[in-house]
Short mmCIF file of C-alpha atoms in Angstrom, two decimals:
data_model
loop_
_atom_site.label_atom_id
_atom_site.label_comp_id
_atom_site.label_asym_id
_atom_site.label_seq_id
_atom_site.Cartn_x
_atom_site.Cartn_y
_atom_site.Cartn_z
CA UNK A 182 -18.42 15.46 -14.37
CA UNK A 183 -15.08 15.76 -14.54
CA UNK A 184 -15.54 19.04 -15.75
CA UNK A 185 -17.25 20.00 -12.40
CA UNK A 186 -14.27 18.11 -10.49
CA UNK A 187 -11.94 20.56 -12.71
CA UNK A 188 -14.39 23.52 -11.09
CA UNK A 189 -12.98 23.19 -7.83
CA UNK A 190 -9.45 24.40 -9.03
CA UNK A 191 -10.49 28.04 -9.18
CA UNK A 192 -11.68 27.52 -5.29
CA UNK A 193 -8.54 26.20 -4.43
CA UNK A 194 -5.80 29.44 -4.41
CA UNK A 195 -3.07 27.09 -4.41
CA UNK A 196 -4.16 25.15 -8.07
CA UNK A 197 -5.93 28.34 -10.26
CA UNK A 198 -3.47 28.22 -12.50
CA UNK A 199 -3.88 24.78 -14.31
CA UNK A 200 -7.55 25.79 -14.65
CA UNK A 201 -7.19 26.81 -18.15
CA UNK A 202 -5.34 24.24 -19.52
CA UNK A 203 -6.74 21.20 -18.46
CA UNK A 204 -9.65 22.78 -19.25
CA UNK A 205 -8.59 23.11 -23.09
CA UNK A 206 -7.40 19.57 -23.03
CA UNK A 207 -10.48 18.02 -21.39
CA UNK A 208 -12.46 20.34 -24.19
CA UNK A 209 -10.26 18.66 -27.14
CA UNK A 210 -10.73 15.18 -26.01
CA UNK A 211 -14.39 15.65 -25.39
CA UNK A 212 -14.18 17.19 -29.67
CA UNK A 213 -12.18 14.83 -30.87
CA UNK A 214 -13.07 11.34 -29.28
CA UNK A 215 -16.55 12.02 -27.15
CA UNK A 216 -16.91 8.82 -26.48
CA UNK A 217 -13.80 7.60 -25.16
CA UNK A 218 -14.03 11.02 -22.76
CA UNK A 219 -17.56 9.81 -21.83
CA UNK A 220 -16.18 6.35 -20.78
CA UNK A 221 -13.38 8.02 -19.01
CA UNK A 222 -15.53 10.05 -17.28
CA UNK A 223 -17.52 7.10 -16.45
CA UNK A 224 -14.66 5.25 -15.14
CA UNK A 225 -13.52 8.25 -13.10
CA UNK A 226 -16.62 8.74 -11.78
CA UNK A 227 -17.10 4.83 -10.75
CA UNK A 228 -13.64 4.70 -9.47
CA UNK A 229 -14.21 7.76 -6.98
CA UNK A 230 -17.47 6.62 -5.83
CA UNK A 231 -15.99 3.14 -4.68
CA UNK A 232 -11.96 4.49 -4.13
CA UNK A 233 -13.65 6.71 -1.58
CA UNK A 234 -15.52 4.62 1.12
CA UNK A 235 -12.33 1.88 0.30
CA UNK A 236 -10.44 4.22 1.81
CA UNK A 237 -12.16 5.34 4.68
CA UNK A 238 -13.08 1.09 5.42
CA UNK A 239 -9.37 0.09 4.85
CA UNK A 240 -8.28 3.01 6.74
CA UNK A 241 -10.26 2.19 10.03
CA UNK A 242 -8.70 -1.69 9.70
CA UNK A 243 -5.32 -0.51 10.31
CA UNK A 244 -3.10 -1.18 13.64
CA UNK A 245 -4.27 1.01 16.57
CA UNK A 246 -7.27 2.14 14.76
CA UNK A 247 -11.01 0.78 15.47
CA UNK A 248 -12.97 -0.63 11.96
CA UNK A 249 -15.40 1.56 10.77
CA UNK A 250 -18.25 -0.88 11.43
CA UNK A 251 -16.72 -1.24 15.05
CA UNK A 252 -17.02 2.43 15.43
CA UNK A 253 -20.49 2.66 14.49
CA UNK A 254 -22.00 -0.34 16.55
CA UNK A 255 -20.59 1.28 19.50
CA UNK A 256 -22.33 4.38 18.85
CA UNK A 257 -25.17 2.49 19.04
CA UNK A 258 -24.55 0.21 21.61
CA UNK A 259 -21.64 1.46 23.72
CA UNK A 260 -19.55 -0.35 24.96
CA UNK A 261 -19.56 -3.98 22.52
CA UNK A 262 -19.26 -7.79 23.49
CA UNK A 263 -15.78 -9.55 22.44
CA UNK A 264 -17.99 -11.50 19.57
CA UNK A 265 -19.97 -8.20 18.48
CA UNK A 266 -16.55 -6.74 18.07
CA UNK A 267 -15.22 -9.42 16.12
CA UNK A 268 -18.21 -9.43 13.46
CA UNK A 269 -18.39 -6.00 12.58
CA UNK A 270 -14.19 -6.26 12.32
CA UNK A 271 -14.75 -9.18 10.04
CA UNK A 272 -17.77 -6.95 8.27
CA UNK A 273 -15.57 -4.26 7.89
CA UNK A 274 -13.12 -6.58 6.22
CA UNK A 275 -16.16 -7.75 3.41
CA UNK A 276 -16.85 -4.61 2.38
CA UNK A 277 -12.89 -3.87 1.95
CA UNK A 278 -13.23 -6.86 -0.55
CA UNK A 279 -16.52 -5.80 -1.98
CA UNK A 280 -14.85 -2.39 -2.73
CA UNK A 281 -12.06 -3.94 -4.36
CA UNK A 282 -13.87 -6.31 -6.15
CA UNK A 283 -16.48 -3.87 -7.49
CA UNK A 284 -13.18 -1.87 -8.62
CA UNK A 285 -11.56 -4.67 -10.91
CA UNK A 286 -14.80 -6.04 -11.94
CA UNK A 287 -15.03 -3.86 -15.32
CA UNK A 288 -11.38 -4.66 -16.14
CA UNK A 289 -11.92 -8.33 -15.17
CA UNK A 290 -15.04 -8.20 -17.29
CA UNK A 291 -13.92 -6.58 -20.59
CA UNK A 292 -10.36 -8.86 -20.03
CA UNK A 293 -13.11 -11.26 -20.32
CA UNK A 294 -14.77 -10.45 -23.34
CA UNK A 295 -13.52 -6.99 -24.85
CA UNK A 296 -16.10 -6.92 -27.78
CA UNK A 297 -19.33 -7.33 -25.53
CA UNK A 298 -20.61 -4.57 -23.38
CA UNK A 299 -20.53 -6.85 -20.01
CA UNK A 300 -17.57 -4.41 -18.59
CA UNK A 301 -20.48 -1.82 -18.44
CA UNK A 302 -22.98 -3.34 -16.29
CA UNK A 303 -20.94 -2.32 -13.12
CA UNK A 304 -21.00 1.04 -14.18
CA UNK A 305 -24.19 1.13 -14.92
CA UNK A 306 -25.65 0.02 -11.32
CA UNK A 307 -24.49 -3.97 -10.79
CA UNK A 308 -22.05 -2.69 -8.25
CA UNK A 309 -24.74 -0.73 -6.54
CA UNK A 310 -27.16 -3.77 -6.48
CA UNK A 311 -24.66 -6.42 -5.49
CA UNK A 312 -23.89 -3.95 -2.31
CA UNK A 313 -27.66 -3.28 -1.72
CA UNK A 314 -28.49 -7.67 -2.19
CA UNK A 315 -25.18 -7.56 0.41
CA UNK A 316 -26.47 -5.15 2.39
CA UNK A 317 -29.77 -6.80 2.92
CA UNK A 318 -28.59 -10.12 3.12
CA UNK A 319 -26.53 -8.76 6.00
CA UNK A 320 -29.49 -8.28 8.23
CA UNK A 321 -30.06 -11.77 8.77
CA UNK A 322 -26.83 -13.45 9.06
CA UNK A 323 -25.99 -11.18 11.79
CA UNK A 324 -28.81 -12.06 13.56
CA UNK A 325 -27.80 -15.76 13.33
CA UNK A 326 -24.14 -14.70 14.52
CA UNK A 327 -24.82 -12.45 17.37
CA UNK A 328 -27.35 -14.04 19.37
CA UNK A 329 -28.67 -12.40 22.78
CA UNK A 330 -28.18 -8.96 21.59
CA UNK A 331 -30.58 -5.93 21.11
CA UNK A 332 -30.06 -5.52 17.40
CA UNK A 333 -30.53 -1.74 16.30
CA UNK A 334 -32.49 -0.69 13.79
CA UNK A 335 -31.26 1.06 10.39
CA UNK A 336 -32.34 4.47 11.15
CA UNK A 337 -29.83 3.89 14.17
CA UNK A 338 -27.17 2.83 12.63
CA UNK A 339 -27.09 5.53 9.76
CA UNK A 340 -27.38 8.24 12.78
CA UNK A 341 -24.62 6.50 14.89
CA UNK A 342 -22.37 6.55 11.14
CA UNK A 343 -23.35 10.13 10.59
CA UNK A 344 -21.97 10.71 14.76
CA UNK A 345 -18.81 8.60 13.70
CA UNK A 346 -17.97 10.49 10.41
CA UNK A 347 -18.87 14.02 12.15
CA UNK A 348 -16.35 13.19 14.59
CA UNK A 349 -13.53 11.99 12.07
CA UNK A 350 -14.11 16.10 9.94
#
């Protein structure tokens, strides 16, 4: 992968030359130690796919700005309630932590116990299972927090985030 991360370079007119060489380099770690490239690569991978929506959550929660959650309820809903507001801010704010949790976990883990595998099991889906048990465990606590309120369903909610992030590129 990070091979097809290194791809983009040529695209970019700015970058094209560094191309080459980190492409030799990247080609004599992968020949000479495979498998700490592959864990790199793993860890590079992991780190990007939770760095990212870290960024855009912990982004929205700064001073001025709406949280992302916020953003997308309203989309849904218009204009929100003071305690609707609140809950997807504090919502916003648990999947800051999840994010940053997720991201330590595999240092905390081999820290732990370096000569076991445990580290791994983030990588290898825990992270996305602990979001998806969060995710779904969600549903109903909101539902006991916001009462009196037409709840919207999930294929609203993904079309009011896909309105919000349209707007932000």
């Amino acid at each position: 992968m990070i091979l097809q991360v290194l791809g983009i370079i040529p695209m970019h007119g700015r970058w094209w030359f560094l191309f080459p060489p980190l492409l030799v380099v990247l080609a004599a770690m992968g020949w000479w130690a495979p498998i700490w490239t592959k864990t790199g690569d793993q860890l590079f991978l992991y780190g990007a796919a939770l760095g990212g929506p870290l960024t855009v959550f912990s982004l929205s929660l700064r001073r001025g700005e709406i949280p992302l959650l916020t953003q997308i309820a309203e989309g849904v809903h218009g204009s929100l309630r003071l305690d609707v507001q609140r809950y997807t801010r504090c919502l916003t704010w648990g999947w800051v932590v999840f994010f940053i949790l997720a991201l330590v976990a595999p240092a905390f883990l081999w820290a732990l116990a370096p000569h076991q595998q445990w580290w791994h099991y983030p990588l290898g889906g825990g992270a996305l299972a602990v979001a998806l048990c969060l995710f779904l465990v969600e549903i109903p606590v909101r539902r006991l927090f916001i009462r009196q309120f037409d709840h919207a369903t999930l294929g609203q909610n993904l079309r009011a985030g896909y309105m919000v992030f349209m707007k932000k590129h």
